[in-house]
């Protein structure tokens, strides 16, 4: 059995948190964006125009999403087998409850 129960964080990630996450996703930002339901057209626009592409993608996602479970959505996308950032997902999206 699990020694602790995992729960998702509440609310929305702050800009600074997204910046920290951006550093961890690096080259996977485009793939992650797809699994966060950002269209390839928008991702291409970010690729051409944005300075800090991973960060800009995450900002766009957070600011335009109507979801009330942002951390859970992000967790699912990070853990998708095409992205494969499970450890990042656990660290960023979950809070530990003892």
GROMACS .gro file of N, CA, C and O in nm:
model
  392
    1UNK      N    1   0.084  -0.120   0.000
    1UNK     CA    2   0.000   0.000   0.000
    1UNK      C    3   0.087   0.126   0.000
    1UNK      O    4   0.202   0.122   0.043
    2UNK      N    5   0.032   0.234  -0.047
    2UNK     CA    6   0.107   0.359  -0.052
    2UNK      C    7   0.128   0.416   0.088
    2UNK      O    8   0.038   0.413   0.171
    3UNK      N    9   0.246   0.469   0.110
    3UNK     CA   10   0.275   0.528   0.241
    3UNK      C   11   0.213   0.667   0.254
    3UNK      O   12   0.196   0.718   0.363
    4UNK      N   13   0.180   0.727   0.141
    4UNK     CA   14   0.113   0.856   0.146
    4UNK      C   15   0.014   0.867   0.030
    4UNK      O   16   0.027   0.799  -0.070
    5UNK      N   17  -0.083   0.951   0.048
    5UNK     CA   18  -0.184   0.971  -0.055
    5UNK      C   19  -0.146   1.095  -0.134
    5UNK      O   20  -0.105   1.195  -0.078
    6UNK      N   21  -0.158   1.085  -0.264
    6UNK     CA   22  -0.124   1.198  -0.349
    6UNK      C   23  -0.250   1.274  -0.385
    6UNK      O   24  -0.351   1.215  -0.423
    7UNK      N   25  -0.244   1.404  -0.374
    7UNK     CA   26  -0.355   1.488  -0.417
    7UNK      C   27  -0.300   1.597  -0.506
    7UNK      O   28  -0.184   1.638  -0.493
    8UNK      N   29  -0.382   1.644  -0.598
    8UNK     CA   30  -0.338   1.751  -0.686
    8UNK      C   31  -0.349   1.886  -0.617
    8UNK      O   32  -0.437   1.908  -0.535
    9UNK      N   33  -0.258   1.975  -0.651
    9UNK     CA   34  -0.264   2.111  -0.598
    9UNK      C   35  -0.390   2.179  -0.650
    9UNK      O   36  -0.444   2.141  -0.753
   10UNK      N   37  -0.433   2.281  -0.576
   10UNK     CA   38  -0.553   2.354  -0.614
   10UNK      C   39  -0.517   2.484  -0.687
   10UNK      O   40  -0.405   2.533  -0.676
   11UNK      N   41  -0.615   2.538  -0.756
   11UNK     CA   42  -0.599   2.670  -0.816
   11UNK      C   43  -0.514   2.669  -0.941
   11UNK      O   44  -0.504   2.568  -1.011
   12UNK      N   45  -0.453   2.783  -0.969
   12UNK     CA   46  -0.374   2.800  -1.090
   12UNK      C   47  -0.228   2.822  -1.057
   12UNK      O   48  -0.196   2.892  -0.959
   13UNK      N   49  -0.139   2.767  -1.138
   13UNK     CA   50   0.003   2.793  -1.118
   13UNK      C   51   0.034   2.942  -1.140
   13UNK      O   52  -0.022   3.003  -1.231
   14UNK      N   53   0.123   2.996  -1.059
   14UNK     CA   54   0.167   3.135  -1.076
   14UNK      C   55   0.270   3.143  -1.189
   14UNK      O   56   0.329   3.042  -1.226
   15UNK      N   57   0.293   3.264  -1.238
   15UNK     CA   58   0.390   3.285  -1.346
   15UNK      C   59   0.526   3.224  -1.311
   15UNK      O   60   0.588   3.157  -1.393
   16UNK      N   61   0.571   3.249  -1.188
   16UNK     CA   62   0.703   3.202  -1.147
   16UNK      C   63   0.709   3.049  -1.146
   16UNK      O   64   0.810   2.989  -1.184
   17UNK      N   65   0.600   2.987  -1.104
   17UNK     CA   66   0.595   2.839  -1.105
   17UNK      C   67   0.604   2.787  -1.248
   17UNK      O   68   0.673   2.689  -1.275
   18UNK      N   69   0.534   2.854  -1.338
   18UNK     CA   70   0.538   2.811  -1.478
   18UNK      C   71   0.678   2.829  -1.536
   18UNK      O   72   0.722   2.749  -1.618
   19UNK      N   73   0.747   2.934  -1.494
   19UNK     CA   74   0.884   2.955  -1.540
   19UNK      C   75   0.974   2.842  -1.493
   19UNK      O   76   1.058   2.792  -1.569
   20UNK      N   77   0.956   2.800  -1.368
   20UNK     CA   78   1.036   2.688  -1.316
   20UNK      C   79   1.005   2.559  -1.392
   20UNK      O   80   1.095   2.481  -1.424
   21UNK      N   81   0.877   2.538  -1.420
   21UNK     CA   82   0.838   2.419  -1.495
   21UNK      C   83   0.894   2.424  -1.637
   21UNK      O   84   0.941   2.323  -1.690
   22UNK      N   85   0.891   2.542  -1.697
   22UNK     CA   86   0.941   2.559  -1.834
   22UNK      C   87   1.085   2.511  -1.847
   22UNK      O   88   1.123   2.449  -1.946
   23UNK      N   89   1.165   2.540  -1.743
   23UNK     CA   90   1.306   2.498  -1.745
   23UNK      C   91   1.319   2.346  -1.746
   23UNK      O   92   1.417   2.292  -1.797
   24UNK      N   93   1.220   2.278  -1.690
   24UNK     CA   94   1.226   2.132  -1.680
   24UNK      C   95   1.170   2.060  -1.803
   24UNK      O   96   1.203   1.945  -1.828
   25UNK      N   97   1.084   2.129  -1.879
   25UNK     CA   98   1.027   2.060  -1.995
   25UNK      C   99   1.111   2.079  -2.120
   25UNK      O  100   1.110   1.994  -2.208
   26UNK      N  101   1.186   2.191  -2.127
   26UNK     CA  102   1.280   2.209  -2.236
   26UNK      C  103   1.224   2.179  -2.374
   26UNK      O  104   1.122   2.233  -2.415
   27UNK      N  105   1.292   2.089  -2.444
   27UNK     CA  106   1.256   2.057  -2.583
   27UNK      C  107   1.119   1.991  -2.596
   27UNK      O  108   1.065   1.983  -2.707
   28UNK      N  109   1.067   1.939  -2.486
   28UNK     CA  110   0.938   1.871  -2.493
   28UNK      C  111   0.819   1.967  -2.494
   28UNK      O  112   0.704   1.924  -2.494
   29UNK      N  113   0.846   2.096  -2.496
   29UNK     CA  114   0.737   2.194  -2.482
   29UNK      C  115   0.629   2.178  -2.591
   29UNK      O  116   0.511   2.190  -2.563
   30UNK      N  117   0.672   2.149  -2.714
   30UNK     CA  118   0.576   2.138  -2.823
   30UNK      C  119   0.485   2.017  -2.803
   30UNK      O  120   0.362   2.029  -2.816
   31UNK      N  121   0.547   1.902  -2.771
   31UNK     CA  122   0.468   1.781  -2.746
   31UNK      C  123   0.372   1.803  -2.628
   31UNK      O  124   0.255   1.767  -2.633
   32UNK      N  125   0.425   1.860  -2.520
   32UNK     CA  126   0.342   1.885  -2.402
   32UNK      C  127   0.225   1.975  -2.439
   32UNK      O  128   0.111   1.950  -2.398
   33UNK      N  129   0.252   2.076  -2.517
   33UNK     CA  130   0.146   2.167  -2.561
   33UNK      C  131   0.033   2.095  -2.633
   33UNK      O  132  -0.085   2.122  -2.609
   34UNK      N  133   0.070   2.001  -2.719
   34UNK     CA  134  -0.031   1.923  -2.791
   34UNK      C  135  -0.123   1.850  -2.694
   34UNK      O  136  -0.245   1.848  -2.712
   35UNK      N  137  -0.064   1.790  -2.591
   35UNK     CA  138  -0.143   1.710  -2.496
   35UNK      C  139  -0.212   1.798  -2.390
   35UNK      O  140  -0.290   1.747  -2.311
   36UNK      N  141  -0.183   1.928  -2.395
   36UNK     CA  142  -0.260   2.024  -2.316
   36UNK      C  143  -0.368   2.087  -2.405
   36UNK      O  144  -0.427   2.189  -2.371
   37UNK      N  145  -0.391   2.026  -2.521
   37UNK     CA  146  -0.495   2.070  -2.614
   37UNK      C  147  -0.471   2.207  -2.676
   37UNK      O  148  -0.565   2.280  -2.705
   38UNK      N  149  -0.345   2.240  -2.696
   38UNK     CA  150  -0.313   2.360  -2.773
   38UNK      C  151  -0.292   2.314  -2.917
   38UNK      O  152  -0.225   2.215  -2.942
   39UNK      N  153  -0.353   2.385  -3.010
   39UNK     CA  154  -0.345   2.342  -3.150
   39UNK      C  155  -0.202   2.359  -3.204
   39UNK      O  156  -0.127   2.445  -3.159
   40UNK      N  157  -0.168   2.276  -3.302
   40UNK     CA  158  -0.035   2.285  -3.362
   40UNK      C  159  -0.015   2.423  -3.426
   40UNK      O  160   0.096   2.477  -3.426
   41UNK      N  161  -0.122   2.480  -3.476
   41UNK     CA  162  -0.114   2.614  -3.536
   41UNK      C  163  -0.064   2.717  -3.435
   41UNK      O  164   0.024   2.799  -3.464
   42UNK      N  165  -0.120   2.711  -3.314
   42UNK     CA  166  -0.077   2.802  -3.207
   42UNK      C  167   0.066   2.772  -3.165
   42UNK      O  168   0.148   2.862  -3.143
   43UNK      N  169   0.100   2.644  -3.155
   43UNK     CA  170   0.236   2.605  -3.117
   43UNK      C  171   0.338   2.653  -3.221
   43UNK      O  172   0.447   2.698  -3.185
   44UNK      N  173   0.299   2.647  -3.347
   44UNK     CA  174   0.389   2.696  -3.454
   44UNK      C  175   0.411   2.847  -3.440
   44UNK      O  176   0.521   2.897  -3.462
   45UNK      N  177   0.305   2.916  -3.405
   45UNK     CA  178   0.313   3.061  -3.385
   45UNK      C  179   0.409   3.094  -3.270
   45UNK      O  180   0.492   3.185  -3.281
   46UNK      N  181   0.399   3.018  -3.161
   46UNK     CA  182   0.490   3.036  -3.047
   46UNK      C  183   0.633   3.006  -3.091
   46UNK      O  184   0.727   3.079  -3.058
   47UNK      N  185   0.650   2.899  -3.168
   47UNK     CA  186   0.782   2.857  -3.213
   47UNK      C  187   0.851   2.967  -3.293
   47UNK      O  188   0.972   2.989  -3.282
   48UNK      N  189   0.773   3.039  -3.373
   48UNK     CA  190   0.829   3.143  -3.459
   48UNK      C  191   0.852   3.274  -3.383
   48UNK      O  192   0.952   3.341  -3.402
   49UNK      N  193   0.758   3.308  -3.295
   49UNK     CA  194   0.757   3.442  -3.237
   49UNK      C  195   0.809   3.456  -3.094
   49UNK      O  196   0.851   3.564  -3.055
   50UNK      N  197   0.803   3.350  -3.017
   50UNK     CA  198   0.831   3.366  -2.874
   50UNK      C  199   0.978   3.349  -2.841
   50UNK      O  200   1.047   3.266  -2.900
   51UNK      N  201   1.024   3.428  -2.744
   51UNK     CA  202   1.161   3.416  -2.694
   51UNK      C  203   1.175   3.288  -2.613
   51UNK      O  204   1.258   3.203  -2.643
   52UNK      N  205   1.097   3.276  -2.509
   52UNK     CA  206   1.106   3.163  -2.416
   52UNK      C  207   0.989   3.070  -2.444
   52UNK      O  208   0.886   3.077  -2.379
   53UNK      N  209   1.006   2.984  -2.542
   53UNK     CA  210   0.895   2.906  -2.596
   53UNK      C  211   0.822   2.818  -2.492
   53UNK      O  212   0.700   2.823  -2.484
   54UNK      N  213   0.896   2.740  -2.411
   54UNK     CA  214   0.824   2.656  -2.312
   54UNK      C  215   0.740   2.739  -2.216
   54UNK      O  216   0.625   2.704  -2.187
   55UNK      N  217   0.794   2.850  -2.171
   55UNK     CA  218   0.723   2.937  -2.077
   55UNK      C  219   0.601   3.001  -2.143
   55UNK      O  220   0.492   3.004  -2.086
   56UNK      N  221   0.618   3.051  -2.263
   56UNK     CA  222   0.507   3.115  -2.334
   56UNK      C  223   0.394   3.017  -2.362
   56UNK      O  224   0.276   3.053  -2.354
   57UNK      N  225   0.430   2.893  -2.394
   57UNK     CA  226   0.328   2.790  -2.417
   57UNK      C  227   0.248   2.766  -2.289
   57UNK      O  228   0.124   2.760  -2.290
   58UNK      N  229   0.318   2.752  -2.176
   58UNK     CA  230   0.251   2.726  -2.049
   58UNK      C  231   0.163   2.843  -2.007
   58UNK      O  232   0.052   2.823  -1.957
   59UNK      N  233   0.211   2.965  -2.028
   59UNK     CA  234   0.131   3.084  -1.995
   59UNK      C  235   0.002   3.085  -2.076
   59UNK      O  236  -0.106   3.111  -2.025
   60UNK      N  237   0.017   3.058  -2.204
   60UNK     CA  238  -0.098   3.057  -2.294
   60UNK      C  239  -0.201   2.954  -2.248
   60UNK      O  240  -0.320   2.981  -2.243
   61UNK      N  241  -0.150   2.836  -2.215
   61UNK     CA  242  -0.238   2.728  -2.167
   61UNK      C  243  -0.313   2.772  -2.042
   61UNK      O  244  -0.434   2.762  -2.033
   62UNK      N  245  -0.239   2.822  -1.942
   62UNK     CA  246  -0.304   2.861  -1.817
   62UNK      C  247  -0.404   2.974  -1.837
   62UNK      O  248  -0.514   2.972  -1.782
   63UNK      N  249  -0.366   3.072  -1.916
   63UNK     CA  250  -0.451   3.190  -1.932
   63UNK      C  251  -0.577   3.163  -2.013
   63UNK      O  252  -0.678   3.230  -1.995
   64UNK      N  253  -0.570   3.066  -2.103
   64UNK     CA  254  -0.684   3.042  -2.193
   64UNK      C  255  -0.768   2.921  -2.155
   64UNK      O  256  -0.878   2.903  -2.206
   65UNK      N  257  -0.717   2.839  -2.064
   65UNK     CA  258  -0.791   2.720  -2.026
   65UNK      C  259  -0.914   2.755  -1.943
   65UNK      O  260  -0.909   2.843  -1.858
   66UNK      N  261  -1.022   2.685  -1.968
   66UNK     CA  262  -1.143   2.703  -1.888
   66UNK      C  263  -1.156   2.592  -1.784
   66UNK      O  264  -1.253   2.586  -1.710
   67UNK      N  265  -1.057   2.504  -1.780
   67UNK     CA  266  -1.060   2.392  -1.687
   67UNK      C  267  -1.049   2.439  -1.542
   67UNK      O  268  -0.983   2.539  -1.513
   68UNK      N  269  -1.112   2.365  -1.452
   68UNK     CA  270  -1.099   2.395  -1.309
   68UNK      C  271  -1.000   2.299  -1.243
   68UNK      O  272  -0.978   2.305  -1.123
   69UNK      N  273  -0.940   2.210  -1.322
   69UNK     CA  274  -0.845   2.114  -1.267
   69UNK      C  275  -0.712   2.125  -1.342
   69UNK      O  276  -0.663   2.029  -1.401
   70UNK      N  277  -0.654   2.243  -1.339
   70UNK     CA  278  -0.533   2.269  -1.417
   70UNK      C  279  -0.418   2.177  -1.380
   70UNK      O  280  -0.348   2.126  -1.467
   71UNK      N  281  -0.396   2.157  -1.249
   71UNK     CA  282  -0.282   2.073  -1.209
   71UNK      C  283  -0.302   1.927  -1.252
   71UNK      O  284  -0.207   1.859  -1.290
   72UNK      N  285  -0.426   1.882  -1.247
   72UNK     CA  286  -0.455   1.745  -1.290
   72UNK      C  287  -0.437   1.731  -1.441
   72UNK      O  288  -0.379   1.633  -1.489
   73UNK      N  289  -0.483   1.830  -1.515
   73UNK     CA  290  -0.467   1.829  -1.661
   73UNK      C  291  -0.318   1.827  -1.697
   73UNK      O  292  -0.275   1.755  -1.787
   74UNK      N  293  -0.242   1.910  -1.628
   74UNK     CA  294  -0.099   1.920  -1.653
   74UNK      C  295  -0.030   1.788  -1.619
   74UNK      O  296   0.056   1.741  -1.693
   75UNK      N  297  -0.072   1.728  -1.508
   75UNK     CA  298  -0.016   1.598  -1.466
   75UNK      C  299  -0.038   1.494  -1.576
   75UNK      O  300   0.054   1.422  -1.616
   76UNK      N  301  -0.161   1.487  -1.626
   76UNK     CA  302  -0.193   1.388  -1.730
   76UNK      C  303  -0.110   1.411  -1.856
   76UNK      O  304  -0.062   1.316  -1.918
   77UNK      N  305  -0.093   1.537  -1.893
   77UNK     CA  306  -0.016   1.567  -2.014
   77UNK      C  307   0.133   1.535  -1.995
   77UNK      O  308   0.197   1.477  -2.083
   78UNK      N  309   0.188   1.572  -1.879
   78UNK     CA  310   0.329   1.544  -1.852
   78UNK      C  311   0.358   1.394  -1.849
   78UNK      O  312   0.466   1.350  -1.887
   79UNK      N  313   0.260   1.316  -1.800
   79UNK     CA  314   0.278   1.171  -1.789
   79UNK      C  315   0.243   1.095  -1.916
   79UNK      O  316   0.262   0.973  -1.924
   80UNK      N  317   0.191   1.164  -2.016
   80UNK     CA  318   0.155   1.097  -2.141
   80UNK      C  319   0.278   1.027  -2.197
   80UNK      O  320   0.389   1.080  -2.188
   81UNK      N  321   0.258   0.910  -2.256
   81UNK     CA  322   0.376   0.835  -2.301
   81UNK      C  323   0.455   0.905  -2.413
   81UNK      O  324   0.569   0.873  -2.438
   82UNK      N  325   0.395   1.003  -2.478
   82UNK     CA  326   0.466   1.080  -2.581
   82UNK      C  327   0.548   1.193  -2.519
   82UNK      O  328   0.629   1.255  -2.588
   83UNK      N  329   0.522   1.223  -2.393
   83UNK     CA  330   0.595   1.330  -2.324
   83UNK      C  331   0.692   1.269  -2.222
   83UNK      O  332   0.811   1.298  -2.221
   84UNK      N  333   0.640   1.184  -2.134
   84UNK     CA  334   0.725   1.103  -2.046
   84UNK      C  335   0.795   1.177  -1.932
   84UNK      O  336   0.904   1.137  -1.891
   85UNK      N  337   0.733   1.284  -1.883
   85UNK     CA  338   0.796   1.359  -1.773
   85UNK      C  339   0.725   1.331  -1.640
   85UNK      O  340   0.685   1.423  -1.568
   86UNK      N  341   0.715   1.203  -1.606
   86UNK     CA  342   0.639   1.160  -1.488
   86UNK      C  343   0.693   1.220  -1.357
   86UNK      O  344   0.615   1.261  -1.271
   87UNK      N  345   0.825   1.223  -1.344
   87UNK     CA  346   0.883   1.276  -1.220
   87UNK      C  347   0.856   1.424  -1.204
   87UNK      O  348   0.826   1.473  -1.094
   88UNK      N  349   0.866   1.496  -1.314
   88UNK     CA  350   0.834   1.639  -1.314
   88UNK      C  351   0.687   1.658  -1.275
   88UNK      O  352   0.653   1.746  -1.195
   89UNK      N  353   0.602   1.573  -1.330
   89UNK     CA  354   0.459   1.581  -1.301
   89UNK      C  355   0.430   1.566  -1.153
   89UNK      O  356   0.356   1.645  -1.094
   90UNK      N  357   0.490   1.464  -1.093
   90UNK     CA  358   0.467   1.439  -0.950
   90UNK      C  359   0.514   1.557  -0.866
   90UNK      O  360   0.445   1.603  -0.777
   91UNK      N  361   0.633   1.606  -0.897
   91UNK     CA  362   0.692   1.715  -0.820
   91UNK      C  363   0.611   1.844  -0.833
   91UNK      O  364   0.589   1.916  -0.736
   92UNK      N  365   0.565   1.872  -0.954
   92UNK     CA  366   0.502   2.001  -0.979
   92UNK      C  367   0.354   2.005  -0.950
   92UNK      O  368   0.300   2.106  -0.906
   93UNK      N  369   0.285   1.894  -0.974
   93UNK     CA  370   0.138   1.895  -0.972
   93UNK      C  371   0.076   1.842  -0.844
   93UNK      O  372  -0.043   1.863  -0.819
   94UNK      N  373   0.154   1.770  -0.765
   94UNK     CA  374   0.096   1.701  -0.650
   94UNK      C  375   0.143   1.759  -0.518
   94UNK      O  376   0.251   1.812  -0.506
   95UNK      N  377   0.053   1.744  -0.420
   95UNK     CA  378   0.093   1.777  -0.283
   95UNK      C  379   0.081   1.647  -0.205
   95UNK      O  380  -0.006   1.565  -0.233
   96UNK      N  381   0.169   1.626  -0.110
   96UNK     CA  382   0.166   1.503  -0.034
   96UNK      C  383   0.081   1.521   0.091
   96UNK      O  384   0.090   1.622   0.161
   97UNK      N  385  -0.004   1.424   0.115
   97UNK     CA  386  -0.086   1.424   0.236
   97UNK      C  387  -0.046   1.303   0.318
   97UNK      O  388  -0.050   1.191   0.270
   98UNK      N  389  -0.002   1.328   0.436
   98UNK     CA  390   0.045   1.215   0.519
   98UNK      C  391  -0.071   1.146   0.588
   98UNK      O  392  -0.168   1.207   0.622
   0.00000   0.00000   0.00000
